[in-house]
mmCIF file of C-alpha atoms in Angstrom:
data_model
loop_
_atom_site.group_PDB
_atom_site.id
_atom_site.type_symbol
_atom_site.label_atom_id
_atom_site.label_comp_id
_atom_site.label_asym_id
_atom_site.label_seq_id
_atom_site.Cartn_x
_atom_site.Cartn_y
_atom_site.Cartn_z
ATOM 1 C CA MET C 663 178.424 87.710 73.089
ATOM 2 C CA ASN C 664 181.619 89.585 74.286
ATOM 3 C CA LYS C 665 182.960 86.315 75.237
ATOM 4 C CA ILE C 666 182.247 84.604 72.265
ATOM 5 C CA ALA C 667 184.040 87.586 70.274
ATOM 6 C CA LEU C 668 186.892 87.144 72.649
ATOM 7 C CA ALA C 669 187.512 83.435 72.278
ATOM 8 C CA ALA C 670 187.110 84.050 68.176
ATOM 9 C CA ALA C 671 189.516 86.930 68.373
ATOM 10 C CA LEU C 672 192.268 84.553 70.522
ATOM 11 C CA GLY C 673 191.560 81.879 67.790
ATOM 12 C CA LEU C 674 192.049 84.666 65.222
ATOM 13 C CA LEU C 675 195.723 86.037 66.949
ATOM 14 C CA LEU C 676 196.637 82.235 67.003
ATOM 15 C CA PHE C 677 195.981 81.299 63.700
ATOM 16 C CA PHE C 678 198.075 84.428 62.390
ATOM 17 C CA THR C 679 200.788 83.812 65.159
ATOM 18 C CA TYR C 680 201.412 80.579 63.460
ATOM 19 C CA LEU C 681 201.451 82.020 60.005
ATOM 20 C CA THR C 682 204.088 84.842 61.196
ATOM 21 C CA GLY C 683 206.183 82.721 63.215
ATOM 22 C CA VAL C 684 206.783 85.797 65.510
ATOM 23 C CA ARG C 685 208.352 84.549 68.921
ATOM 24 C CA PRO C 686 206.440 87.425 70.736
ATOM 25 C CA ALA C 687 203.267 87.262 69.228
ATOM 26 C CA TYR C 688 203.539 83.647 70.612
ATOM 27 C CA ALA C 689 204.026 84.543 74.152
ATOM 28 C CA PHE C 690 201.257 87.350 73.915
ATOM 29 C CA ALA C 691 198.619 84.619 72.364
ATOM 30 C CA TYR C 692 199.620 82.180 75.214
ATOM 31 C CA ALA C 693 199.718 84.569 78.293
ATOM 32 C CA LEU C 694 195.596 85.908 76.322
ATOM 33 C CA CYS C 695 194.602 82.415 76.281
ATOM 34 C CA MET C 696 195.997 81.475 79.793
ATOM 35 C CA LEU C 697 193.912 84.784 81.155
ATOM 36 C CA PHE C 698 190.986 83.291 79.534
ATOM 37 C CA LEU C 699 191.003 80.229 81.191
ATOM 38 C CA ILE C 700 191.843 81.664 84.186
ATOM 39 C CA ALA C 701 188.609 84.062 84.095
ATOM 40 C CA TRP C 702 186.557 81.091 83.339
ATOM 41 C CA ALA C 703 187.388 78.676 86.145
ATOM 42 C CA TRP C 704 187.786 81.818 88.690
ATOM 43 C CA PRO C 705 184.360 81.957 89.496
ATOM 44 C CA ARG C 706 183.559 78.362 89.164
ATOM 45 C CA LEU C 707 186.291 77.356 91.961
ATOM 46 C CA ALA C 708 185.461 80.207 94.444
ATOM 47 C CA ILE C 709 181.707 80.132 94.877
ATOM 48 C CA ARG C 710 182.485 76.337 96.027
ATOM 49 C CA GLY C 711 183.827 77.956 99.324
ATOM 50 C CA ILE C 712 180.750 80.280 99.743
ATOM 51 C CA SER C 713 178.239 79.172 102.234
ATOM 52 C CA LEU C 714 175.252 82.014 103.204
ATOM 53 C CA SER C 715 172.956 81.794 106.280
ATOM 54 C CA ARG C 716 169.860 83.744 106.907
ATOM 55 C CA ARG C 717 168.273 83.968 110.480
ATOM 56 C CA LEU C 718 164.506 85.442 111.145
ATOM 57 C CA ASP C 719 162.461 84.770 113.734
ATOM 58 C CA PRO C 720 159.026 85.080 112.218
ATOM 59 C CA GLY C 721 156.840 84.978 115.633
ATOM 60 C CA THR C 722 153.129 85.306 114.855
ATOM 61 C CA PRO C 723 153.454 88.494 112.719
ATOM 62 C CA THR C 724 150.356 90.864 111.671
ATOM 63 C CA VAL C 725 150.138 93.721 108.931
ATOM 64 C CA GLY C 726 151.980 96.917 109.721
ATOM 65 C CA GLU C 727 154.568 95.111 112.272
ATOM 66 C CA SER C 728 158.338 95.090 111.195
ATOM 67 C CA TYR C 729 160.728 92.272 110.642
ATOM 68 C CA GLU C 730 164.843 91.852 110.902
ATOM 69 C CA GLU C 731 166.428 89.658 109.173
ATOM 70 C CA VAL C 732 170.370 88.729 109.637
ATOM 71 C CA ILE C 733 172.259 87.799 106.355
ATOM 72 C CA GLU C 734 175.774 86.381 106.697
ATOM 73 C CA VAL C 735 178.135 85.170 103.851
ATOM 74 C CA ARG C 736 181.347 83.064 104.523
ATOM 75 C CA ARG C 737 184.160 81.775 102.472
ATOM 76 C CA THR C 738 186.339 79.238 102.527
ATOM 77 C CA GLY C 739 188.980 77.842 100.366
ATOM 78 C CA TRP C 740 192.302 79.585 98.197
ATOM 79 C CA VAL C 741 190.541 81.268 95.934
ATOM 80 C CA PRO C 742 189.258 85.083 96.516
ATOM 81 C CA ALA C 743 185.874 85.924 95.966
ATOM 82 C CA PRO C 744 186.114 90.680 95.044
ATOM 83 C CA TRP C 745 182.939 90.683 93.433
ATOM 84 C CA VAL C 746 179.635 88.575 95.360
ATOM 85 C CA GLU C 747 175.769 89.502 94.461
ATOM 86 C CA ILE C 748 173.532 88.501 96.899
ATOM 87 C CA ARG C 749 169.843 88.719 95.829
ATOM 88 C CA ASP C 750 166.814 87.077 97.155
ATOM 89 C CA LEU C 751 164.114 85.046 95.640
ATOM 90 C CA GLY C 752 161.713 85.781 97.554
ATOM 91 C CA GLN C 753 157.855 86.956 97.017
ATOM 92 C CA ILE C 754 157.676 90.085 99.484
ATOM 93 C CA PRO C 755 157.024 93.587 97.426
ATOM 94 C CA ASP C 756 159.206 96.217 97.826
ATOM 95 C CA TYR C 757 161.920 93.954 99.765
ATOM 96 C CA GLN C 758 165.459 93.318 98.591
ATOM 97 C CA PRO C 759 168.020 92.451 101.492
ATOM 98 C CA GLY C 760 170.933 91.603 98.668
ATOM 99 C CA ARG C 761 173.822 93.711 98.099
ATOM 100 C CA VAL C 762 176.908 93.252 96.128
ATOM 101 C CA ILE C 763 180.462 92.251 98.595
ATOM 102 C CA SER C 764 183.857 91.299 98.711
ATOM 103 C CA VAL C 765 184.044 88.247 100.659
ATOM 104 C CA GLY C 766 187.663 87.801 102.172
ATOM 105 C CA GLY C 767 188.710 85.502 105.045
ATOM 106 C CA GLU C 768 186.330 87.389 107.726
ATOM 107 C CA LEU C 769 182.852 86.828 107.599
ATOM 108 C CA VAL C 770 180.362 89.153 106.555
ATOM 109 C CA SER C 771 177.116 89.945 107.764
ATOM 110 C CA TRP C 772 174.305 92.472 107.626
ATOM 111 C CA LYS C 773 170.528 93.710 109.153
ATOM 112 C CA SER C 774 167.824 93.772 106.784
ATOM 113 C CA ARG C 775 164.767 95.385 108.270
ATOM 114 C CA GLY C 776 161.190 95.684 106.317
ATOM 115 C CA VAL C 777 157.383 95.730 107.320
ATOM 116 C CA TYR C 778 154.751 93.345 106.554
ATOM 117 C CA ARG C 779 152.163 95.103 104.145
ATOM 118 C CA ARG C 780 149.926 92.627 103.371
ATOM 119 C CA ARG C 781 148.556 89.305 105.208
ATOM 120 C CA GLY C 782 148.630 85.686 104.012
ATOM 121 C CA TRP C 783 151.747 83.846 103.066
ATOM 122 C CA MET C 784 155.054 85.203 102.789
ATOM 123 C CA SER C 785 157.924 83.462 101.666
ATOM 124 C CA PHE C 786 161.474 84.550 102.326
ATOM 125 C CA GLY C 787 164.351 83.103 100.207
ATOM 126 C CA PRO C 788 166.117 81.196 98.255
ATOM 127 C CA THR C 789 168.528 82.991 97.637
ATOM 128 C CA SER C 790 170.240 83.855 94.837
ATOM 129 C CA VAL C 791 174.429 83.767 95.081
ATOM 130 C CA THR C 792 176.465 85.500 91.943
ATOM 131 C CA VAL C 793 180.121 85.253 91.846
ATOM 132 C CA ARG C 794 182.393 87.162 88.831
ATOM 133 C CA GLU C 795 185.783 87.343 88.613
ATOM 134 C CA PRO C 796 187.982 90.592 88.731
ATOM 135 C CA PHE C 797 188.242 90.829 84.860
ATOM 136 C CA GLY C 798 184.355 90.837 84.333
ATOM 137 C CA LEU C 799 184.428 88.116 81.594
ATOM 138 C CA PHE C 800 182.537 85.098 83.937
ATOM 139 C CA ASN C 801 180.156 84.755 86.341
ATOM 140 C CA GLN C 802 178.500 81.588 88.066
ATOM 141 C CA ASP C 803 175.190 81.248 90.042
ATOM 142 C CA ILE C 804 173.662 79.180 92.321
ATOM 143 C CA LYS C 805 170.934 79.367 94.310
ATOM 144 C CA MET C 806 171.324 78.865 98.535
ATOM 145 C CA GLY C 807 169.093 78.169 101.103
ATOM 146 C CA ASN C 808 165.429 76.838 101.628
ATOM 147 C CA ARG C 809 162.044 79.232 101.116
ATOM 148 C CA THR C 810 160.968 80.209 104.796
ATOM 149 C CA THR C 811 157.033 81.072 104.466
ATOM 150 C CA VAL C 812 155.091 82.872 107.316
ATOM 151 C CA LEU C 813 151.860 83.433 107.814
ATOM 152 C CA VAL C 814 150.811 86.974 108.644
ATOM 153 C CA TYR C 815 147.856 87.479 110.220
ATOM 154 C CA PRO C 816 145.570 90.621 109.729
ATOM 155 C CA ARG C 817 146.107 93.767 111.829
ATOM 156 C CA VAL C 818 144.320 93.545 114.879
ATOM 157 C CA ARG C 819 143.208 96.998 116.241
ATOM 158 C CA PRO C 820 142.264 98.272 119.533
ATOM 159 C CA ILE C 821 138.663 98.504 120.390
ATOM 160 C CA PRO C 822 136.671 99.220 123.415
ATOM 161 C CA ASP C 823 135.436 96.031 125.430
ATOM 162 C CA LEU C 824 132.451 94.879 123.869
ATOM 163 C CA MET C 825 131.136 93.333 126.977
ATOM 164 C CA THR C 826 130.940 96.138 129.260
ATOM 165 C CA PRO C 827 127.499 97.469 129.914
ATOM 166 C CA SER C 828 126.528 100.794 128.219
ATOM 167 C CA SER C 829 126.640 102.567 132.138
ATOM 168 C CA GLN C 830 130.582 102.208 132.225
ATOM 169 C CA GLN C 831 131.451 102.458 128.076
ATOM 170 C CA THR C 832 131.033 105.809 127.261
ATOM 171 C CA GLY C 833 128.959 105.954 123.994
ATOM 172 C CA SER C 834 128.191 102.130 123.547
ATOM 173 C CA SER C 835 124.985 101.353 122.495
ATOM 174 C CA THR C 836 122.138 99.631 123.943
ATOM 175 C CA ALA C 837 122.882 96.349 121.958
ATOM 176 C CA LEU C 838 126.373 96.431 123.059
ATOM 177 C CA GLY C 839 125.539 96.580 126.611
ATOM 178 C CA ALA C 840 122.974 94.080 126.596
ATOM 179 C CA TRP C 841 126.025 91.597 125.535
ATOM 180 C CA ALA C 842 126.815 91.838 129.362
ATOM 181 C CA ASP C 843 123.548 90.383 130.255
ATOM 182 C CA TYR C 844 124.467 87.157 128.909
ATOM 183 C CA PRO C 845 126.609 85.058 130.843
ATOM 184 C CA PRO C 846 129.446 82.738 129.028
ATOM 185 C CA ASP C 847 127.704 79.469 127.783
ATOM 186 C CA THR C 848 128.636 77.140 130.677
ATOM 187 C CA SER C 849 126.729 74.065 129.748
ATOM 188 C CA GLY C 850 130.216 72.282 128.660
ATOM 189 C CA VAL C 851 132.153 72.792 132.029
ATOM 190 C CA ARG C 852 131.365 71.269 135.213
ATOM 191 C CA ASP C 853 133.167 71.858 138.995
ATOM 192 C CA TYR C 854 136.770 70.622 139.218
ATOM 193 C CA THR C 855 137.174 66.724 140.449
ATOM 194 C CA THR C 856 140.056 64.999 141.925
ATOM 195 C CA GLY C 857 141.344 62.749 138.885
ATOM 196 C CA ASP C 858 140.448 65.866 135.828
ATOM 197 C CA SER C 859 143.894 66.658 134.195
ATOM 198 C CA TYR C 860 144.789 70.469 134.509
ATOM 199 C CA GLY C 861 144.855 70.834 130.855
ATOM 200 C CA ARG C 862 140.986 70.364 130.907
ATOM 201 C CA ILE C 863 140.310 73.313 133.656
ATOM 202 C CA HIS C 864 138.689 76.348 132.180
ATOM 203 C CA TRP C 865 140.848 78.791 133.644
ATOM 204 C CA PRO C 866 138.470 82.532 132.984
ATOM 205 C CA LEU C 867 135.251 80.484 134.157
ATOM 206 C CA SER C 868 137.458 79.169 137.223
ATOM 207 C CA MET C 869 138.480 82.974 137.872
ATOM 208 C CA ARG C 870 134.983 84.259 137.346
ATOM 209 C CA HIS C 871 133.494 81.675 139.845
ATOM 210 C CA ALA C 872 136.553 81.252 142.165
ATOM 211 C CA ARG C 873 136.492 77.525 141.818
ATOM 212 C CA LEU C 874 138.168 75.241 139.818
ATOM 213 C CA MET C 875 135.644 74.544 137.021
ATOM 214 C CA SER C 876 136.886 71.219 134.043
ATOM 215 C CA LYS C 877 135.795 71.286 130.754
ATOM 216 C CA THR C 878 133.456 68.533 129.537
ATOM 217 C CA PHE C 879 133.998 66.903 126.178
ATOM 218 C CA GLU C 880 130.462 67.359 124.821
ATOM 219 C CA GLN C 881 129.549 68.042 121.252
ATOM 220 C CA PRO C 882 129.513 71.663 119.504
ATOM 221 C CA LEU C 883 128.094 74.238 121.435
ATOM 222 C CA THR C 884 126.236 77.876 120.887
ATOM 223 C CA SER C 885 128.941 80.789 119.903
ATOM 224 C CA ASP C 886 128.755 83.608 122.494
ATOM 225 C CA LEU C 887 129.321 85.988 119.242
ATOM 226 C CA LEU C 888 128.622 84.839 115.491
ATOM 227 C CA ILE C 889 130.633 87.178 112.596
ATOM 228 C CA VAL C 890 129.237 87.270 109.637
ATOM 229 C CA LEU C 891 131.584 88.386 107.222
ATOM 230 C CA ASP C 892 130.407 89.184 103.973
ATOM 231 C CA LEU C 893 133.151 88.043 101.249
ATOM 232 C CA GLN C 894 131.746 88.801 98.237
ATOM 233 C CA ARG C 895 133.533 89.659 95.269
ATOM 234 C CA SER C 896 131.521 92.261 93.804
ATOM 235 C CA ALA C 897 130.689 94.106 97.034
ATOM 236 C CA HIS C 898 134.411 95.059 97.571
ATOM 237 C CA HIS C 899 136.504 98.100 96.755
ATOM 238 C CA GLY C 900 139.435 99.615 97.461
ATOM 239 C CA HIS C 901 143.348 98.370 96.830
ATOM 240 C CA GLY C 902 145.853 96.876 99.180
ATOM 241 C CA GLU C 903 145.410 98.142 102.955
ATOM 242 C CA GLU C 904 143.305 100.821 102.082
ATOM 243 C CA SER C 905 140.375 98.605 100.568
ATOM 244 C CA THR C 906 137.135 97.458 102.333
ATOM 245 C CA LEU C 907 138.444 94.018 102.043
ATOM 246 C CA GLU C 908 141.137 94.503 104.736
ATOM 247 C CA TYR C 909 138.860 97.024 106.937
ATOM 248 C CA ALA C 910 136.417 94.293 107.230
ATOM 249 C CA ILE C 911 138.873 91.699 107.802
ATOM 250 C CA SER C 912 140.787 93.816 110.472
ATOM 251 C CA LEU C 913 137.911 94.181 112.327
ATOM 252 C CA ALA C 914 136.529 90.889 112.220
ATOM 253 C CA ALA C 915 140.183 90.086 113.718
ATOM 254 C CA SER C 916 139.816 92.467 116.378
ATOM 255 C CA ILE C 917 136.190 91.758 117.537
ATOM 256 C CA ASN C 918 137.602 87.798 117.315
ATOM 257 C CA ALA C 919 140.911 88.844 119.790
ATOM 258 C CA GLN C 920 138.642 90.341 122.193
ATOM 259 C CA VAL C 921 135.989 88.210 122.488
ATOM 260 C CA HIS C 922 138.212 85.049 123.156
ATOM 261 C CA SER C 923 140.109 86.948 125.369
ATOM 262 C CA GLN C 924 137.818 86.693 127.836
ATOM 263 C CA GLY C 925 136.829 83.535 127.693
ATOM 264 C CA ARG C 926 133.909 83.281 124.982
ATOM 265 C CA GLN C 927 133.399 81.293 121.940
ATOM 266 C CA VAL C 928 133.234 82.762 118.323
ATOM 267 C CA GLY C 929 131.834 81.414 115.421
ATOM 268 C CA LEU C 930 132.370 82.619 111.724
ATOM 269 C CA ILE C 931 130.244 82.658 108.562
ATOM 270 C CA THR C 932 131.351 83.834 105.263
ATOM 271 C CA ASN C 933 129.959 84.005 101.944
ATOM 272 C CA ASP C 934 133.469 83.340 100.192
ATOM 273 C CA SER C 935 133.563 80.947 97.315
ATOM 274 C CA ARG C 936 133.538 77.556 99.823
ATOM 275 C CA GLY C 937 130.706 78.965 102.493
ATOM 276 C CA THR C 938 133.315 78.716 105.090
ATOM 277 C CA VAL C 939 131.273 78.101 108.584
ATOM 278 C CA LEU C 940 133.763 77.842 111.492
ATOM 279 C CA THR C 941 131.838 76.325 114.207
ATOM 280 C CA PRO C 942 133.021 76.984 117.809
ATOM 281 C CA HIS C 943 133.419 73.370 119.735
ATOM 282 C CA ARG C 944 134.285 72.572 123.508
ATOM 283 C CA ALA C 945 137.284 70.154 122.642
ATOM 284 C CA PHE C 946 139.646 73.352 121.221
ATOM 285 C CA ARG C 947 139.879 76.870 121.013
ATOM 286 C CA LEU C 948 138.737 78.453 117.794
ATOM 287 C CA GLU C 949 140.912 82.054 117.941
ATOM 288 C CA ARG C 950 143.374 80.783 116.265
ATOM 289 C CA ALA C 951 141.553 78.738 113.446
ATOM 290 C CA VAL C 952 139.778 82.377 113.265
ATOM 291 C CA LEU C 953 142.630 84.119 112.733
ATOM 292 C CA GLU C 954 144.659 81.653 110.474
ATOM 293 C CA TYR C 955 141.252 81.972 107.975
ATOM 294 C CA LEU C 956 140.945 85.657 108.171
ATOM 295 C CA ALA C 957 145.007 85.299 107.285
ATOM 296 C CA ILE C 958 144.341 83.786 103.919
ATOM 297 C CA ALA C 959 140.752 84.919 103.358
ATOM 298 C CA GLN C 960 139.930 86.486 99.624
ATOM 299 C CA ALA C 961 136.826 87.939 98.521
ATOM 300 C CA ASP C 962 136.098 85.333 95.593
ATOM 301 C CA GLY C 963 132.393 84.756 96.535
ATOM 302 C CA ASP C 964 129.493 85.449 94.365
ATOM 303 C CA LEU C 965 126.649 85.001 96.787
ATOM 304 C CA PRO C 966 125.147 88.626 98.096
ATOM 305 C CA ILE C 967 125.218 88.581 101.797
ATOM 306 C CA TYR C 968 121.348 88.966 101.925
ATOM 307 C CA SER C 969 121.259 85.497 100.115
ATOM 308 C CA TYR C 970 119.070 82.755 101.379
ATOM 309 C CA GLN C 971 121.790 80.490 101.691
ATOM 310 C CA VAL C 972 123.886 82.166 104.021
ATOM 311 C CA TRP C 973 121.103 83.334 106.521
ATOM 312 C CA ASP C 974 119.920 79.600 106.428
ATOM 313 C CA LYS C 975 123.491 78.905 108.223
ATOM 314 C CA ILE C 976 123.241 81.604 110.462
ATOM 315 C CA ARG C 977 119.824 79.986 111.970
ATOM 316 C CA LYS C 978 121.387 77.009 111.992
ATOM 317 C CA LEU C 979 124.189 78.443 114.293
ATOM 318 C CA PRO C 980 122.608 80.544 116.439
ATOM 319 C CA GLY C 981 124.595 83.479 118.565
ATOM 320 C CA ARG C 982 124.229 85.097 121.709
ATOM 321 C CA MET C 983 125.084 88.002 119.885
ATOM 322 C CA ILE C 984 125.464 88.358 115.519
ATOM 323 C CA ALA C 985 128.084 90.729 114.707
ATOM 324 C CA LEU C 986 127.910 91.621 110.733
ATOM 325 C CA ILE C 987 130.612 93.584 108.536
ATOM 326 C CA THR C 988 129.628 94.256 105.018
ATOM 327 C CA PRO C 989 130.349 96.974 102.319
ATOM 328 C CA SER C 990 127.413 95.821 100.751
ATOM 329 C CA THR C 991 124.638 98.724 99.640
ATOM 330 C CA ASP C 992 121.888 96.454 99.234
ATOM 331 C CA PRO C 993 119.381 96.891 102.293
ATOM 332 C CA GLY C 994 118.629 93.070 101.983
ATOM 333 C CA TRP C 995 120.928 91.897 104.860
ATOM 334 C CA LEU C 996 119.826 94.466 107.164
ATOM 335 C CA ARG C 997 116.072 93.119 106.678
ATOM 336 C CA ASN C 998 117.224 89.539 107.441
ATOM 337 C CA LEU C 999 119.292 90.847 110.531
ATOM 338 C CA GLU C 1000 116.283 92.486 111.736
ATOM 339 C CA ALA C 1001 114.246 89.281 111.502
ATOM 340 C CA ILE C 1002 116.320 87.267 113.675
ATOM 341 C CA PRO C 1003 114.375 87.085 116.917
ATOM 342 C CA HIS C 1004 116.179 89.388 119.572
ATOM 343 C CA LYS C 1005 114.734 88.402 122.845
ATOM 344 C CA ARG C 1006 118.744 86.366 123.420
ATOM 345 C CA THR C 1007 120.132 87.583 120.698
ATOM 346 C CA ALA C 1008 122.008 91.078 120.653
ATOM 347 C CA ARG C 1009 122.138 92.587 117.145
ATOM 348 C CA VAL C 1010 125.192 94.662 115.518
ATOM 349 C CA ALA C 1011 125.902 95.581 111.809
ATOM 350 C CA PHE C 1012 129.554 97.498 110.618
ATOM 351 C CA TYR C 1013 128.395 98.786 107.758
ATOM 352 C CA ILE C 1014 132.011 99.439 105.504
ATOM 353 C CA ASP C 1015 131.183 102.962 103.368
ATOM 354 C CA ALA C 1016 132.367 102.004 100.077
ATOM 355 C CA ALA C 1017 131.800 104.931 98.970
ATOM 356 C CA SER C 1018 135.054 106.699 100.935
ATOM 357 C CA PHE C 1019 137.193 104.305 99.218
ATOM 358 C CA GLY C 1020 136.086 104.840 95.764
ATOM 359 C CA ALA C 1021 133.209 102.888 94.779
ATOM 360 C CA PRO C 1022 130.872 104.431 92.208
ATOM 361 C CA GLU C 1023 127.676 103.156 94.310
ATOM 362 C CA PRO C 1024 125.060 105.413 96.578
ATOM 363 C CA HIS C 1025 125.733 105.580 100.160
ATOM 364 C CA LEU C 1026 123.444 103.125 102.108
ATOM 365 C CA SER C 1027 120.132 104.639 102.982
ATOM 366 C CA PHE C 1028 117.352 103.085 104.860
ATOM 367 C CA GLU C 1029 115.289 103.479 107.797
ATOM 368 C CA LEU C 1030 116.094 101.314 110.780
ATOM 369 C CA HIS C 1031 112.596 99.736 112.262
ATOM 370 C CA SER C 1032 114.506 97.502 115.312
ATOM 371 C CA ASP C 1033 117.009 97.597 118.112
ATOM 372 C CA VAL C 1034 119.683 96.326 115.519
ATOM 373 C CA GLU C 1035 122.975 99.080 116.228
ATOM 374 C CA LEU C 1036 124.452 100.438 112.666
ATOM 375 C CA PHE C 1037 127.586 101.719 112.833
ATOM 376 C CA VAL C 1038 129.431 103.153 109.534
ATOM 377 C CA VAL C 1039 133.328 102.520 108.917
ATOM 378 C CA ARG C 1040 134.667 104.665 106.623
ATOM 379 C CA GLN C 1041 138.416 104.911 105.176
ATOM 380 C CA GLY C 1042 140.672 106.483 108.038
ATOM 381 C CA ASP C 1043 138.485 105.556 110.436
ATOM 382 C CA ASP C 1044 140.048 104.616 113.948
ATOM 383 C CA PHE C 1045 138.181 101.357 114.767
ATOM 384 C CA SER C 1046 137.813 102.682 119.086
ATOM 385 C CA ARG C 1047 137.198 106.053 118.413
ATOM 386 C CA LEU C 1048 134.404 104.776 116.186
ATOM 387 C CA MET C 1049 132.797 102.804 119.099
ATOM 388 C CA ARG C 1050 133.931 104.823 121.989
ATOM 389 C CA THR C 1051 132.913 108.609 121.043
ATOM 390 C CA ARG C 1052 129.908 107.101 118.577
ATOM 391 C CA ASN C 1053 131.843 108.381 115.840
ATOM 392 C CA ALA C 1054 129.633 106.826 113.286
ATOM 393 C CA VAL C 1055 126.694 107.797 111.946
ATOM 394 C CA ARG C 1056 123.361 106.122 112.127
ATOM 395 C CA LEU C 1057 121.544 105.961 108.781
ATOM 396 C CA VAL C 1058 117.673 106.780 108.999
#
């Protein structure tokens, strides 16, 4: 509005100058008109010489990790840029690396740091560049750079070795200790023969048996561990990192990373809106696929974790160990877990205590009738202490 008012004032000045015919008034009016035109053209010419670059090494970040971004601004041409505003148009909460700078003939650069506060896809950029002339009348905007997307994985917390026998792991349960009695599934490997490619060598089993072993290309195998993750919408409570959903996903990611690191196979079943099932296969490792799913997983399902549809999938994809993670207070899921034949299947359940996250529901209360191991995870718990020191309550 001030620009329109200034233009109108200049027009009136020229009109009255013409009526009066005073020569100094002509000079004054022409000078103001020239200043007005210069102020209008200045940012449009200056922004043509502005270039910007942003450098970020995304890597494979997880929630809680920090990142550093380097921003560089250059100017070419003869029009100076005394007032330049840099503003990020990304979608990262509480992160704004931009600033107001003066760009001369030298490179202007700075570093901006932040922390990944949530998992999923994060976007850096594009960048808004605004150039304003010294009189503050006009400015010119432009968007620069492409949008850089980074997939942030869930937080992987340290946990004790699930495959260590109970005699070697203080406070470990019999179900977890029994896990060591199950050797890795070797039905998909054979001794290495001349002509096999190095890409087919199963290195973990080769080290275990002290001889080279090659992978075969048979069809899907039984998982060594089957993670059953409850993603029913109404079961989860809390907000942000301090929510039952984030604790459950972090726990699933931690177990997945540890089991895969020892050459085992991991399967995943959820009750989300798509009924996701990730089945292990000998042709490729499923570790990254599970992590990528967990990075974007949401509690958007309607089926409860104890429903027939969920447990029918579990029976069709048997595992040598079942690890169920849920905040549900309905004991139906425990009855289903107890009904799984346990001669060759260790069963363990991690109950995320929703009441500690502000849920109005009462605590889970029932009696254990089998060797199913039940652990309680509460807000603020350390996963490693929870499992190693038995800092969890068996509910009876």
